[in-house]
Structures are given as structure tokens and as C-alpha cells.
Coordinates of C-alpha atoms (C1' of nucleotides) in Angstrom, one line a residue:
Chain A
M61 CA 37.4 -39.9 -81.9
S62 CA 37.2 -36.4 -83.1
L63 CA 40.2 -34.2 -83.9
T64 CA 38.1 -31.1 -84.2
A65 CA 38.0 -28.5 -81.4
D66 CA 35.8 -28.9 -78.4
A67 CA 33.8 -26.0 -79.6
A68 CA 32.8 -27.9 -82.7
D69 CA 31.8 -31.0 -80.8
K70 CA 28.3 -29.7 -79.9
P71 CA 28.4 -26.7 -77.6
T72 CA 25.4 -26.4 -75.4
L73 CA 23.4 -23.3 -75.8
Y74 CA 24.6 -21.4 -72.7
K75 CA 28.2 -22.1 -73.7
R76 CA 27.6 -20.8 -77.1
I77 CA 26.1 -17.6 -75.7
R78 CA 29.0 -17.2 -73.4
A79 CA 31.5 -17.8 -76.2
D80 CA 29.8 -15.4 -78.5
I81 CA 30.0 -12.6 -75.9
E82 CA 33.5 -13.5 -74.9
K83 CA 34.6 -13.3 -78.5
R84 CA 33.2 -9.8 -79.0
I85 CA 35.0 -8.7 -75.8
L86 CA 38.3 -10.2 -76.8
T87 CA 38.3 -8.8 -80.3
G88 CA 37.5 -5.4 -79.0
E89 CA 34.2 -5.2 -80.8
W90 CA 32.7 -4.5 -77.4
P91 CA 35.2 -2.3 -75.6
P92 CA 35.5 -1.8 -71.8
G93 CA 32.4 -0.1 -70.6
H94 CA 30.2 -1.3 -73.4
R95 CA 26.8 -2.4 -72.3
I96 CA 26.0 -6.0 -73.1
P97 CA 22.5 -6.8 -74.4
F98 CA 20.0 -7.2 -71.6
E99 CA 19.0 -10.7 -70.6
H100 CA 15.6 -10.3 -72.2
E101 CA 17.2 -9.3 -75.4
L102 CA 19.5 -12.3 -75.4
V103 CA 16.5 -14.5 -74.6
A104 CA 14.8 -13.1 -77.7
R105 CA 17.9 -13.5 -79.9
Y106 CA 18.6 -17.1 -78.9
G107 CA 15.1 -18.2 -78.3
C108 CA 15.7 -19.7 -74.9
S109 CA 14.7 -19.1 -71.3
R110 CA 16.1 -16.4 -69.1
M111 CA 17.9 -18.9 -66.9
T112 CA 20.0 -20.1 -69.8
V113 CA 21.3 -16.6 -70.7
N114 CA 21.7 -15.9 -67.0
K115 CA 24.0 -18.9 -66.6
A116 CA 26.2 -17.6 -69.4
L117 CA 26.4 -14.1 -68.0
S118 CA 27.0 -15.3 -64.5
E119 CA 30.0 -17.3 -65.6
L120 CA 31.4 -14.3 -67.5
A121 CA 30.9 -12.3 -64.3
Q122 CA 32.7 -14.9 -62.2
A123 CA 35.6 -14.8 -64.7
D124 CA 35.7 -11.0 -64.2
L125 CA 35.1 -10.4 -67.9
I126 CA 31.9 -8.5 -67.3
E127 CA 30.3 -6.6 -64.4
R128 CA 26.7 -6.8 -63.7
R129 CA 24.7 -4.0 -62.1
R130 CA 21.1 -4.2 -61.1
R131 CA 18.7 -2.1 -63.1
A132 CA 21.6 -0.8 -65.2
G133 CA 22.7 -3.9 -67.1
S134 CA 25.9 -5.8 -67.7
F135 CA 29.1 -4.1 -68.8
V136 CA 32.5 -5.1 -70.2
R137 CA 35.1 -4.7 -67.5
R138 CA 38.4 -2.9 -68.0
P139 CA 41.3 -5.3 -68.3
Q140 CA 42.9 -5.8 -65.0
H141 CA 46.6 -5.7 -65.8
Q142 CA 47.5 -6.1 -62.2
S143 CA 46.4 -9.7 -62.1
A144 CA 48.4 -12.3 -63.9
V145 CA 48.8 -16.0 -63.3
L146 CA 52.3 -16.9 -62.3
K147 CA 53.3 -20.4 -62.9
I148 CA 55.4 -21.6 -60.1
A149 CA 55.8 -25.3 -60.5
D150 CA 57.1 -27.7 -58.0
I151 CA 60.8 -27.6 -58.8
R152 CA 61.1 -31.3 -59.4
A153 CA 58.2 -31.3 -61.8
E154 CA 59.6 -28.2 -63.5
I155 CA 62.9 -29.7 -64.2
T156 CA 61.6 -33.1 -65.4
A157 CA 59.2 -31.2 -67.6
L158 CA 62.2 -29.6 -69.3
G159 CA 63.5 -33.1 -70.0
R160 CA 66.4 -32.7 -67.7
A161 CA 67.7 -35.0 -65.0
Y162 CA 66.5 -33.9 -61.6
G163 CA 68.9 -34.0 -58.7
Y164 CA 68.2 -33.3 -55.1
E165 CA 70.6 -32.9 -52.2
L166 CA 69.7 -32.3 -48.6
I167 CA 72.2 -29.9 -47.1
G168 CA 70.9 -29.5 -43.6
R169 CA 67.9 -30.4 -41.4
K170 CA 67.2 -29.3 -37.9
L171 CA 64.3 -29.8 -35.6
R172 CA 64.1 -27.1 -33.0
A173 CA 61.9 -24.9 -30.8
A174 CA 61.0 -21.9 -32.8
T175 CA 63.4 -19.0 -32.3
A176 CA 62.1 -15.4 -32.4
A177 CA 63.4 -15.2 -35.9
D178 CA 61.6 -18.4 -36.9
R179 CA 58.3 -17.1 -35.4
D180 CA 58.8 -13.8 -37.2
R181 CA 59.4 -15.6 -40.5
L182 CA 56.4 -17.8 -40.1
G183 CA 54.2 -15.0 -38.9
V184 CA 53.1 -16.8 -35.8
K185 CA 53.2 -15.6 -32.2
K186 CA 53.1 -18.7 -30.1
A187 CA 56.2 -20.7 -29.6
G188 CA 56.3 -24.2 -31.0
K189 CA 58.5 -26.6 -32.8
V190 CA 59.8 -26.2 -36.3
V191 CA 61.9 -28.0 -38.9
A192 CA 64.5 -26.0 -40.8
I193 CA 65.6 -27.5 -44.0
T194 CA 68.3 -26.4 -46.5
C195 CA 68.6 -28.2 -49.8
R196 CA 69.7 -27.9 -53.3
H197 CA 67.9 -28.8 -56.6
S198 CA 69.9 -29.4 -59.7
A199 CA 69.2 -30.1 -63.4
D200 CA 71.6 -32.3 -65.3
K201 CA 74.0 -32.0 -62.4
V202 CA 74.0 -28.2 -62.6
P203 CA 72.7 -26.3 -59.6
F204 CA 69.3 -25.1 -60.3
A205 CA 68.1 -23.5 -57.1
V206 CA 68.9 -23.6 -53.4
E207 CA 66.1 -23.8 -50.9
D208 CA 65.8 -22.6 -47.3
R209 CA 62.7 -23.8 -45.6
L210 CA 60.9 -23.6 -42.3
I211 CA 57.9 -25.9 -41.5
D212 CA 55.6 -25.2 -38.6
L213 CA 55.2 -28.5 -36.8
S214 CA 52.1 -27.4 -34.9
S215 CA 50.4 -27.3 -38.3
V216 CA 52.2 -30.3 -40.0
P217 CA 53.3 -32.6 -37.2
N218 CA 54.1 -35.4 -39.7
A219 CA 56.9 -33.3 -41.1
A220 CA 58.9 -34.1 -37.9
T221 CA 59.5 -37.7 -39.0
A222 CA 59.3 -37.3 -42.8
D223 CA 62.4 -38.4 -44.6
F224 CA 63.7 -35.4 -46.5
S225 CA 66.9 -36.9 -47.5
R226 CA 65.4 -38.3 -50.6
E227 CA 62.1 -36.5 -51.2
P228 CA 62.2 -32.7 -51.5
P229 CA 60.1 -31.0 -48.8
G230 CA 58.1 -29.2 -51.4
S231 CA 56.9 -32.4 -53.0
W232 CA 56.3 -34.0 -49.7
L233 CA 54.1 -31.1 -48.5
L234 CA 52.2 -31.1 -51.8
H235 CA 51.1 -34.6 -51.1
H236 CA 50.5 -34.4 -47.4
V237 CA 48.9 -31.1 -46.8
P238 CA 45.4 -30.3 -48.2
W239 CA 44.5 -27.2 -50.2
T240 CA 46.6 -24.2 -49.2
E241 CA 47.0 -20.6 -49.9
A242 CA 50.3 -18.8 -50.4
E243 CA 51.9 -15.5 -51.0
H244 CA 55.0 -15.1 -53.1
T245 CA 57.4 -12.2 -53.0
I246 CA 59.9 -11.9 -55.8
S247 CA 63.0 -9.8 -55.6
A248 CA 66.6 -9.7 -56.9
I249 CA 69.9 -9.9 -55.0
V250 CA 73.5 -10.4 -55.9
A251 CA 75.1 -13.6 -54.8
D252 CA 77.2 -13.5 -51.6
D253 CA 80.0 -16.0 -51.0
R254 CA 77.8 -18.7 -49.6
T255 CA 75.1 -18.4 -52.3
A256 CA 77.7 -18.2 -55.0
E257 CA 79.3 -21.5 -53.8
A258 CA 75.9 -23.3 -53.5
L259 CA 74.8 -22.3 -57.0
D260 CA 78.2 -22.5 -58.5
I261 CA 78.1 -19.0 -59.8
A262 CA 80.3 -15.9 -59.4
V263 CA 80.1 -13.7 -56.3
G264 CA 78.2 -10.6 -57.4
A265 CA 76.1 -12.5 -60.0
P266 CA 72.4 -11.7 -60.1
C267 CA 70.0 -14.0 -58.3
L268 CA 66.2 -14.2 -58.5
V269 CA 64.7 -14.7 -55.0
I270 CA 61.3 -16.2 -54.4
D271 CA 59.9 -16.1 -50.8
R272 CA 56.9 -18.2 -50.5
Y273 CA 54.7 -18.1 -47.4
T274 CA 52.1 -20.8 -47.2
W275 CA 49.1 -21.2 -45.0
R276 CA 45.8 -23.0 -44.7
S277 CA 42.8 -21.2 -43.4
A278 CA 44.7 -18.8 -41.1
R279 CA 47.2 -21.5 -40.0
T280 CA 50.8 -21.1 -41.1
I281 CA 52.3 -24.1 -42.7
T282 CA 55.7 -23.2 -44.2
A283 CA 58.0 -20.4 -45.3
V284 CA 60.5 -21.0 -48.0
R285 CA 63.1 -19.0 -49.8
L286 CA 64.3 -20.1 -53.2
L287 CA 67.4 -18.7 -54.8
Y288 CA 67.9 -19.1 -58.6
P289 CA 70.7 -17.9 -60.8
G290 CA 69.2 -14.8 -62.2
D291 CA 70.6 -14.9 -65.7
S292 CA 69.6 -18.4 -66.5
H293 CA 66.3 -18.8 -64.7
R294 CA 63.2 -17.0 -65.8
L295 CA 59.7 -17.0 -64.3
V296 CA 56.9 -16.9 -66.8
A297 CA 53.6 -15.5 -65.8
R298 CA 50.6 -15.6 -68.1
F299 CA 48.0 -12.9 -67.9
K300 CA 44.7 -14.0 -66.7
G301 CA 42.5 -13.3 -69.7
G302 CA 39.3 -15.0 -68.5
Chain B
M242 CA 25.8 0.8 -42.7
S243 CA 27.0 -2.5 -41.4
L244 CA 30.5 -3.2 -40.2
T245 CA 30.0 -6.9 -40.1
A246 CA 31.3 -9.1 -42.8
D247 CA 29.4 -9.6 -46.1
A248 CA 28.8 -13.1 -45.1
A249 CA 26.8 -11.9 -42.1
D250 CA 24.7 -9.6 -44.2
K251 CA 22.2 -12.1 -45.4
P252 CA 23.8 -14.7 -47.6
T253 CA 21.6 -16.3 -50.1
L254 CA 21.1 -20.0 -49.8
Y255 CA 23.4 -21.1 -52.7
K256 CA 26.1 -18.8 -51.4
R257 CA 25.8 -20.4 -48.0
I258 CA 26.1 -23.9 -49.5
R259 CA 29.1 -22.8 -51.5
A260 CA 30.8 -21.3 -48.4
D261 CA 30.0 -24.3 -46.3
I262 CA 31.8 -26.6 -48.7
E263 CA 34.6 -24.2 -49.4
K264 CA 35.3 -24.0 -45.7
R265 CA 35.5 -27.8 -45.3
I266 CA 38.0 -27.9 -48.2
L267 CA 40.1 -25.1 -46.9
T268 CA 40.3 -26.4 -43.4
G269 CA 41.3 -29.8 -44.7
E270 CA 38.3 -31.6 -43.2
W271 CA 37.6 -32.7 -46.8
P272 CA 41.1 -33.4 -48.2
P273 CA 41.9 -33.7 -51.9
G274 CA 40.1 -36.6 -53.5
H275 CA 37.3 -36.5 -51.0
R276 CA 33.9 -37.0 -52.5
I277 CA 31.5 -34.2 -51.8
P278 CA 27.9 -35.2 -51.0
F279 CA 25.7 -35.8 -54.0
E280 CA 23.4 -33.1 -55.2
H281 CA 20.4 -35.0 -54.0
E282 CA 21.9 -35.3 -50.5
L283 CA 22.6 -31.6 -50.4
V284 CA 19.1 -31.0 -51.6
A285 CA 17.8 -33.0 -48.7
R286 CA 20.2 -31.4 -46.2
Y287 CA 19.4 -27.8 -47.2
G288 CA 15.8 -28.4 -48.2
C289 CA 16.0 -26.6 -51.5
S290 CA 15.7 -27.5 -55.1
R291 CA 18.4 -29.2 -57.1
M292 CA 19.2 -26.1 -59.2
T293 CA 20.2 -24.2 -56.1
V294 CA 22.9 -26.7 -55.0
N295 CA 23.9 -27.1 -58.6
K296 CA 24.6 -23.5 -58.8
A297 CA 26.8 -23.7 -55.7
L298 CA 28.7 -26.7 -57.0
S299 CA 29.1 -25.2 -60.5
E300 CA 30.8 -22.1 -59.1
L301 CA 33.1 -24.2 -57.0
A302 CA 34.0 -26.2 -60.2
Q303 CA 34.6 -23.0 -62.1
A304 CA 36.9 -21.9 -59.4
D305 CA 38.8 -25.2 -59.7
L306 CA 38.2 -26.1 -56.1
I307 CA 36.3 -29.2 -57.0
E308 CA 36.0 -31.5 -60.0
R309 CA 32.7 -32.9 -61.1
R310 CA 32.4 -36.3 -62.8
R311 CA 29.2 -37.7 -64.2
R312 CA 27.8 -40.7 -62.5
A313 CA 30.8 -40.6 -60.0
G314 CA 30.1 -37.4 -58.1
S315 CA 32.1 -34.3 -57.1
F316 CA 35.6 -34.4 -55.7
V317 CA 37.9 -32.0 -54.0
R318 CA 40.8 -31.2 -56.3
R319 CA 44.4 -31.3 -55.4
P320 CA 45.9 -27.9 -54.7
Q321 CA 47.7 -26.5 -57.8
H322 CA 50.8 -24.9 -56.4
Q323 CA 52.0 -24.0 -59.8
S324 CA 49.4 -21.4 -60.3
A325 CA 49.6 -18.2 -58.3
V326 CA 48.1 -14.8 -59.0
L327 CA 50.8 -12.2 -59.5
K328 CA 49.7 -8.7 -58.9
I329 CA 51.4 -6.4 -61.4
A330 CA 49.8 -3.1 -61.0
D331 CA 49.9 -0.2 -63.3
I332 CA 53.0 1.6 -62.0
R333 CA 51.3 4.9 -61.5
A334 CA 48.5 3.2 -59.5
E335 CA 51.0 1.2 -57.6
I336 CA 53.0 4.3 -56.5
T337 CA 50.0 6.4 -55.6
A338 CA 48.5 3.4 -53.7
L339 CA 51.7 3.5 -51.6
G340 CA 50.9 7.1 -50.7
R341 CA 53.9 8.4 -52.5
A342 CA 54.2 11.1 -55.1
Y343 CA 54.2 9.7 -58.6
G344 CA 56.7 11.2 -61.1
Y345 CA 56.9 10.5 -64.7
E346 CA 59.5 11.5 -67.3
L347 CA 59.6 10.7 -71.0
I348 CA 63.2 10.0 -72.0
G349 CA 62.7 9.2 -75.6
R350 CA 60.0 8.5 -78.2
K351 CA 60.6 7.4 -81.8
L352 CA 58.2 6.5 -84.6
R353 CA 59.7 4.2 -87.1
A354 CA 59.2 1.3 -89.5
A355 CA 59.7 -1.9 -87.5
T356 CA 63.3 -3.1 -87.7
A357 CA 64.1 -6.8 -87.7
A358 CA 64.8 -6.5 -84.0
D359 CA 61.5 -4.8 -83.3
R360 CA 59.6 -7.5 -85.2
D361 CA 61.4 -10.2 -83.3
R362 CA 60.6 -8.5 -80.0
L363 CA 56.9 -8.1 -80.9
G364 CA 56.7 -11.5 -82.3
V365 CA 55.3 -10.4 -85.6
K366 CA 56.3 -11.2 -89.1
K367 CA 55.0 -8.5 -91.3
A368 CA 56.7 -5.1 -91.4
G369 CA 54.8 -2.2 -90.1
K370 CA 55.3 0.9 -88.0
V371 CA 56.0 1.0 -84.3
V372 CA 56.5 3.5 -81.6
A373 CA 59.5 3.0 -79.3
I374 CA 59.3 4.7 -75.9
T375 CA 61.7 5.0 -73.1
C376 CA 60.6 6.6 -69.8
R377 CA 61.2 6.7 -66.1
H378 CA 58.8 6.4 -63.2
S379 CA 59.6 7.8 -59.8
A380 CA 58.2 7.8 -56.3
D381 CA 58.8 10.8 -54.1
K382 CA 61.4 12.0 -56.7
V383 CA 63.3 8.7 -56.3
P384 CA 63.7 6.6 -59.4
F385 CA 61.3 3.6 -59.2
A386 CA 61.5 1.9 -62.5
V387 CA 62.7 2.5 -66.1
E388 CA 60.5 1.4 -68.9
D389 CA 61.5 0.5 -72.5
R390 CA 58.4 -0.1 -74.7
L391 CA 57.5 -0.9 -78.2
I392 CA 53.9 -0.4 -79.5
D393 CA 52.7 -2.0 -82.7
L394 CA 50.9 0.7 -84.6
S395 CA 49.1 -1.7 -86.9
S396 CA 47.2 -2.9 -83.8
V397 CA 47.0 0.5 -82.0
P398 CA 47.1 3.2 -84.7
N399 CA 46.0 5.9 -82.1
A400 CA 49.3 5.5 -80.3
A401 CA 51.0 7.3 -83.1
T402 CA 49.5 10.6 -82.1
A403 CA 49.1 10.0 -78.3
D404 CA 50.9 12.4 -76.1
F405 CA 53.2 10.4 -74.0
S406 CA 55.1 13.3 -72.6
R407 CA 52.6 13.6 -69.7
E408 CA 50.7 10.3 -69.6
P409 CA 52.7 7.1 -69.2
P410 CA 52.2 4.7 -72.1
G411 CA 51.0 1.9 -69.8
S412 CA 48.2 4.0 -68.4
W413 CA 47.3 5.3 -71.9
L414 CA 47.0 1.7 -73.3
L415 CA 45.0 0.6 -70.3
H416 CA 42.4 3.1 -71.2
H417 CA 42.4 2.9 -74.9
V418 CA 42.8 -0.8 -75.6
P419 CA 40.2 -3.4 -74.8
W420 CA 40.7 -6.5 -72.8
T421 CA 44.1 -8.0 -73.5
E422 CA 46.2 -11.0 -72.6
A423 CA 49.8 -10.9 -71.6
E424 CA 52.8 -12.9 -70.7
H425 CA 55.3 -11.8 -68.2
T426 CA 58.9 -13.0 -67.8
I427 CA 60.7 -12.2 -64.7
S428 CA 64.4 -12.3 -64.3
A429 CA 67.3 -10.7 -62.5
I430 CA 70.3 -8.8 -63.8
V431 CA 73.0 -6.6 -62.4
A432 CA 72.9 -3.0 -63.4
D433 CA 75.2 -1.9 -66.2
D434 CA 76.4 1.8 -66.5
R435 CA 73.3 3.0 -68.3
T436 CA 70.8 1.3 -66.1
A437 CA 72.7 2.4 -62.9
E438 CA 72.5 6.0 -64.0
A439 CA 68.8 5.9 -64.9
L440 CA 67.9 4.3 -61.6
D441 CA 70.4 6.1 -59.6
I442 CA 72.0 3.0 -58.1
A443 CA 75.4 1.5 -58.1
V444 CA 76.8 -0.4 -61.1
G445 CA 76.6 -4.0 -60.2
A446 CA 73.5 -3.6 -58.0
P447 CA 70.8 -6.2 -58.5
C448 CA 67.8 -5.3 -60.7
L449 CA 64.5 -7.1 -61.1
V450 CA 63.4 -7.3 -64.8
I451 CA 59.9 -7.7 -66.0
D452 CA 59.3 -8.4 -69.7
R453 CA 55.7 -8.1 -70.6
Y454 CA 54.3 -9.1 -74.0
T455 CA 50.7 -8.1 -74.6
W456 CA 48.3 -9.1 -77.3
R457 CA 44.6 -9.2 -78.0
S458 CA 43.2 -12.2 -79.7
A459 CA 46.3 -13.2 -81.6
R460 CA 47.2 -9.6 -82.4
T461 CA 50.3 -8.1 -80.9
I462 CA 49.9 -4.9 -79.1
T463 CA 53.0 -4.0 -77.1
A464 CA 56.2 -5.4 -75.6
V465 CA 57.7 -3.7 -72.6
R466 CA 60.7 -4.2 -70.4
L467 CA 60.7 -2.8 -66.9
L468 CA 63.8 -2.5 -64.7
Y469 CA 63.4 -2.1 -61.0
P470 CA 66.1 -1.7 -58.3
G471 CA 66.2 -5.3 -57.0
D472 CA 66.8 -4.7 -53.4
S473 CA 64.0 -2.1 -52.9
H474 CA 61.3 -3.4 -55.1
R475 CA 59.3 -6.5 -54.4
L476 CA 56.7 -8.3 -56.5
V477 CA 54.0 -9.9 -54.5
A478 CA 52.0 -12.8 -55.8
R479 CA 49.1 -14.3 -54.0
F480 CA 48.3 -17.9 -54.5
K481 CA 45.0 -18.6 -56.2
G482 CA 43.0 -20.3 -53.5
G483 CA 39.7 -20.2 -55.3
Chain C
dT260 C1' 39.8 -63.9 -67.2
dT261 C1' 38.4 -61.0 -70.6
dG262 C1' 35.5 -58.4 -73.4
dA263 C1' 30.9 -56.8 -74.9
dC264 C1' 26.5 -55.5 -73.5
dT265 C1' 23.1 -53.5 -70.3
dT266 C1' 21.6 -50.7 -66.6
dA267 C1' 21.6 -47.5 -63.0
dT268 C1' 22.7 -43.1 -61.6
dA269 C1' 24.9 -38.4 -60.9
dT270 C1' 25.7 -34.6 -63.3
dG271 C1' 24.6 -31.3 -67.4
dT272 C1' 21.4 -28.6 -69.4
dC273 C1' 17.0 -26.4 -69.9
dT274 C1' 12.1 -24.5 -69.1
dA275 C1' 8.4 -21.3 -67.6
dG276 C1' 7.3 -19.5 -64.4
dA277 C1' 7.9 -16.6 -59.4
dC278 C1' 9.2 -13.1 -56.0
dA279 C1' 13.1 -10.2 -54.1
dT280 C1' 16.1 -6.3 -54.5
dA281 C1' 19.0 -2.7 -55.9
dT282 C1' 19.0 1.4 -58.3
dA283 C1' 18.4 4.6 -62.5
dA284 C1' 15.1 7.6 -63.9
dT285 C1' 11.2 10.2 -63.1
dC286 C1' 8.2 13.2 -60.8
dG287 C1' 6.9 16.4 -57.3
dT288 C1' 7.9 19.6 -53.9
dA289 C1' 10.3 23.1 -51.2
Chain D
dT145 C1' 17.5 24.5 -58.5
dA146 C1' 18.0 21.0 -55.3
dC147 C1' 16.3 17.4 -52.8
dG148 C1' 13.2 13.6 -51.5
dA149 C1' 9.8 10.2 -52.7
dT150 C1' 8.1 7.2 -56.2
dT151 C1' 8.3 4.1 -60.0
dA152 C1' 10.1 1.2 -63.4
dT153 C1' 13.2 -2.2 -64.6
dA154 C1' 17.3 -5.3 -64.9
dT155 C1' 19.5 -8.4 -62.3
dG156 C1' 19.5 -12.0 -58.3
dT157 C1' 17.7 -16.0 -56.5
dC158 C1' 14.7 -19.8 -56.5
dT159 C1' 11.3 -23.7 -57.7
dA160 C1' 9.6 -28.2 -59.5
dG161 C1' 9.7 -30.2 -62.9
dA162 C1' 12.0 -32.4 -67.7
dC163 C1' 15.2 -34.9 -70.7
dA164 C1' 20.1 -35.7 -72.2
dT165 C1' 24.5 -37.9 -71.5
dA166 C1' 28.6 -39.8 -69.7
dT167 C1' 30.1 -43.5 -67.1
dA168 C1' 30.6 -46.8 -63.0
dA169 C1' 29.0 -51.0 -62.1
dG170 C1' 26.9 -55.1 -62.9
dT171 C1' 25.8 -59.1 -66.2
dC172 C1' 26.7 -62.5 -69.3
dA173 C1' 29.0 -65.0 -72.8
dA174 C1' 33.4 -66.4 -75.1

DNA sequence: TTGACTTATATGTCTAGACATATAATCGTA
DNA sequence: TACGATTATATGTCTAGACATATAAGTCAA
């Protein structure tokens, strides 16, 4: 077994080319707008075939680190500050990862025909059945977040009979619904009476709100609102640097 | 000019293969864990060379949609809910994109040797000079966000002489510093007197807080805290679906 | 049953070509 | 000078092979 870095193991040629270029970009030696050597120049420098350097450059382009233009060449892209990777873990996983005891409590569950408000929230037009779930997550017996969720049963019929009294709906969905897309909206509110009681905080205390809307290839799956105590909870997002 | 989708233009073969597979994954026809046809099977199905299907599968792997294992085959990966792409635009770009008039006002600027608090905030050990900037961004004359920033001059010496009275420091950095990495921490607070006044909101109103810490290959560049009125501003994060 | 060895196989990387295509640069013309 | 046609060129895609390598699966002995 080797304790050295992967890079030292035995990088293949195209990976070495990619890493060489990536390093020059990250260190700023090649600033945004800088033209990267042409493929035929890299072919000469590394003594390999064009397909090999092409693979290296294609991957850098797929990672948005460079931009390739026919006839013109390849150029270092400007950093795109507007794109960052936000880690929003499954709450249970998040709490257990912190080494704290996870607690879950189902507050309410209702199966009903979608009301106008439900349809609006899910972004669907046709009427159908939904499950509405309210629950609470806690860490070491302290309220961590309250969850208010709507599941579209026309997309996830199994959810009608799933037992959410022990398994949180988020975890259940993660294991029963294939690859999904989602949109998160983050905002801040101050706790009203009901929220304050559920989270065991003072009325008027700040709360972080995450609204997550999930779909799979144009089909709505679920809409969920999570409320966290704003002063204790922090969302960490790491910039996507390639 | 064509108004049809790019896909209809004239997709190359490897892109068609990639799109075909992507579609089956996104629709759930091939759920997580499903084995994708072997390369030689796809070669037979599409009547092309192995390099062509290899390119399609490699890109899907780079996008984390599939996982490839030697001898075993290629498999659909589980969705990774914990990773979402958070769009944090440059504030000026964000406001102008909304079709509103961007306003900028420099409140304070100080050049000083880094205090202990500064070093702590920037995560550096060595003493050095820093610029501290406080400013306000507005949309249609209404306060949009207040910014409190620290720039490490040992990494960005030019910032010492940059004119931040007209150009916001975020925009300036975006154009003068090459590719960077950053970490964002999002939280919620309630406005204190000073914040309330700067944002023209009530004391006790909710505020969304973004702390952004930026570096470039292990070198600290800047630390910034942005305060937004919590009820009007919303951060939108789109799940990374490939 | 377990562990060690062998083998088959799918992916990983690479080559030396080929033709396609978008477009920057040049040249010629009005 | 401005505009339109031509040309050169860098990237985009693809082929038909090759050998490398990790590893699942099978084989055999302890």
C-alpha cells in the first residue's frame, strides 16, 4: 500500500498534461484570457499523439476551466463566482456525521387530493393526490430543524403507503426515487409563535429557511420547507474550482 | 438561424450516445445501480468504434452520472442530494440582470497592518497589510446589501491603489485575480441598529448573511460578509443534475 | 470452507492517421 | 474605407487497431 498521493502513483500522460495546465491556471501563471499552447505545440512538448492532448484539454473544458474556440485556440476562462457547490446533506446523515444523536419525530401526515395551494407549491396543474408531512429533526435531543413537505403521489405512488413514523421522508425518497434534480431557495425569517415552539427558540429569533423543490425529468416529485435556528445552523458552500 | 434545440441541429454521434444514456438515467428507466451496456455492446448498437462510445461514457463519468469499474462495467450512480450548485452572482451583475438600476456607495476604506482579528478572519498567520472596505449596493435606490470586506495585500498588492469609490471591490477582484476557490457560509441573523440603518429596515428584521472566504491555491485573497434583507432577498441554488 | 493462484474480460490509455467545420486573417473589390 | 469572398488553421469528431491493468470469477489445493 502506498501512502503517497495519487498523483505520485503513476499518472497517465493525459492526466499529467491536464494537471500541468490546471496548476498554471490555479497559480495564476496563466491568468483568465491567456491562450493555452495549441494542441500541436503540446503534442511536440510531450511527444505524444494529438488525441492524448485533446483528451486532457477536453476534460479541462468540461470542467469549465478553459474555453476552446475553433481556429482561435484554447483560453483560460474567468472564474465564475456565481457558481458554488452547496452541500445540503440529508439531515440524518448530517447530524450523525457531526457525531450527535439523531432524533426524528413525525408531527403530522395527511393524504389528500391536492388543493389549489398544494398544486401551486408543487408547480403542477393537474389535480392529483398528495401526502403532506410535518416532522422534526433533532440532534442530541435538541431541535435541529422542522420540515414541512409535500409529495406528489402521481410521481411517487409508493409514498402513499410508506411508513414515515420512523424513517424521515427525505431519507425514504433518497432510496426510492432515481436521480433527481432540485432547486433550493434560501431565505431568512424571524420565528413566529408556532415555529418558535417547534424549534424551542424565542419568538423573533432568526431562522434560516430552505425551500427545496425536486423533480425528475419534468415531473414534480416533492416540495419541502426546512426551518433551522439561524444563529446555530450554518450552511457551507464550497466554490467549484474545477 | 435555427430556433430548434441544439440537440436537433445535428448532434455528433458520441453526443447522441451520451444523451440517450443520460435520458434513461434521468427518467428512471435505468435506476441507480443499473448496469449500462458494455462498450462493445454499444459499439455494436451504434455501429461505431470503441473510442466513440468511450468518449460518451467518459464524459458521463466525469459528470458523476455513472461510475465505471474495470472488468465489472459501468453503473448508474446514486443521486447525490448533498451537492447543489448555488448561484451567487456578482452583485452588480445580479441587480442589472433583474433589470434594476445598480447603485454603489463606498462607506469606508482603510489600509492597515493586519490586526489579530484581521489575520483570524483571513485565516493567515503572518502579519501583513490589508485593505478593509465597507460599502453598500442598491437596486433602484433601495438598499440591496451591505458588504464588509478584507483584502490581503500580500496576495493582491494592486488592491492597495485600486479605486473602490466607483467600482465595487467584488467586480474589481473578479477582473484582476485569476481563478479562485471560495467557501461560503450562510446564516441568518436579526438586524441590529447599525445594520437596520444601513439596509433601511426595522431593527429585529431578518437578515440573510453570506460569509465568503476566497483563496487561490492555498493563498488567501479576501474575506467578505454580505448582509441582505432576509425577507426580500432569496438565494437560488440549482441541484447539480449532471 | 477457506485461501491462493489463474484466467477472462471490461475498462483505461494511446497511436497515427483521416475528414469535417467554424472562424480569424487575408485579399480583392466596390 | 468598407465589405464580401477566399484561405489558412485550430479544434471537433472519428477510426481501427494496440497494449496495459484492475478485478470478478473460476480453479484448485490445504
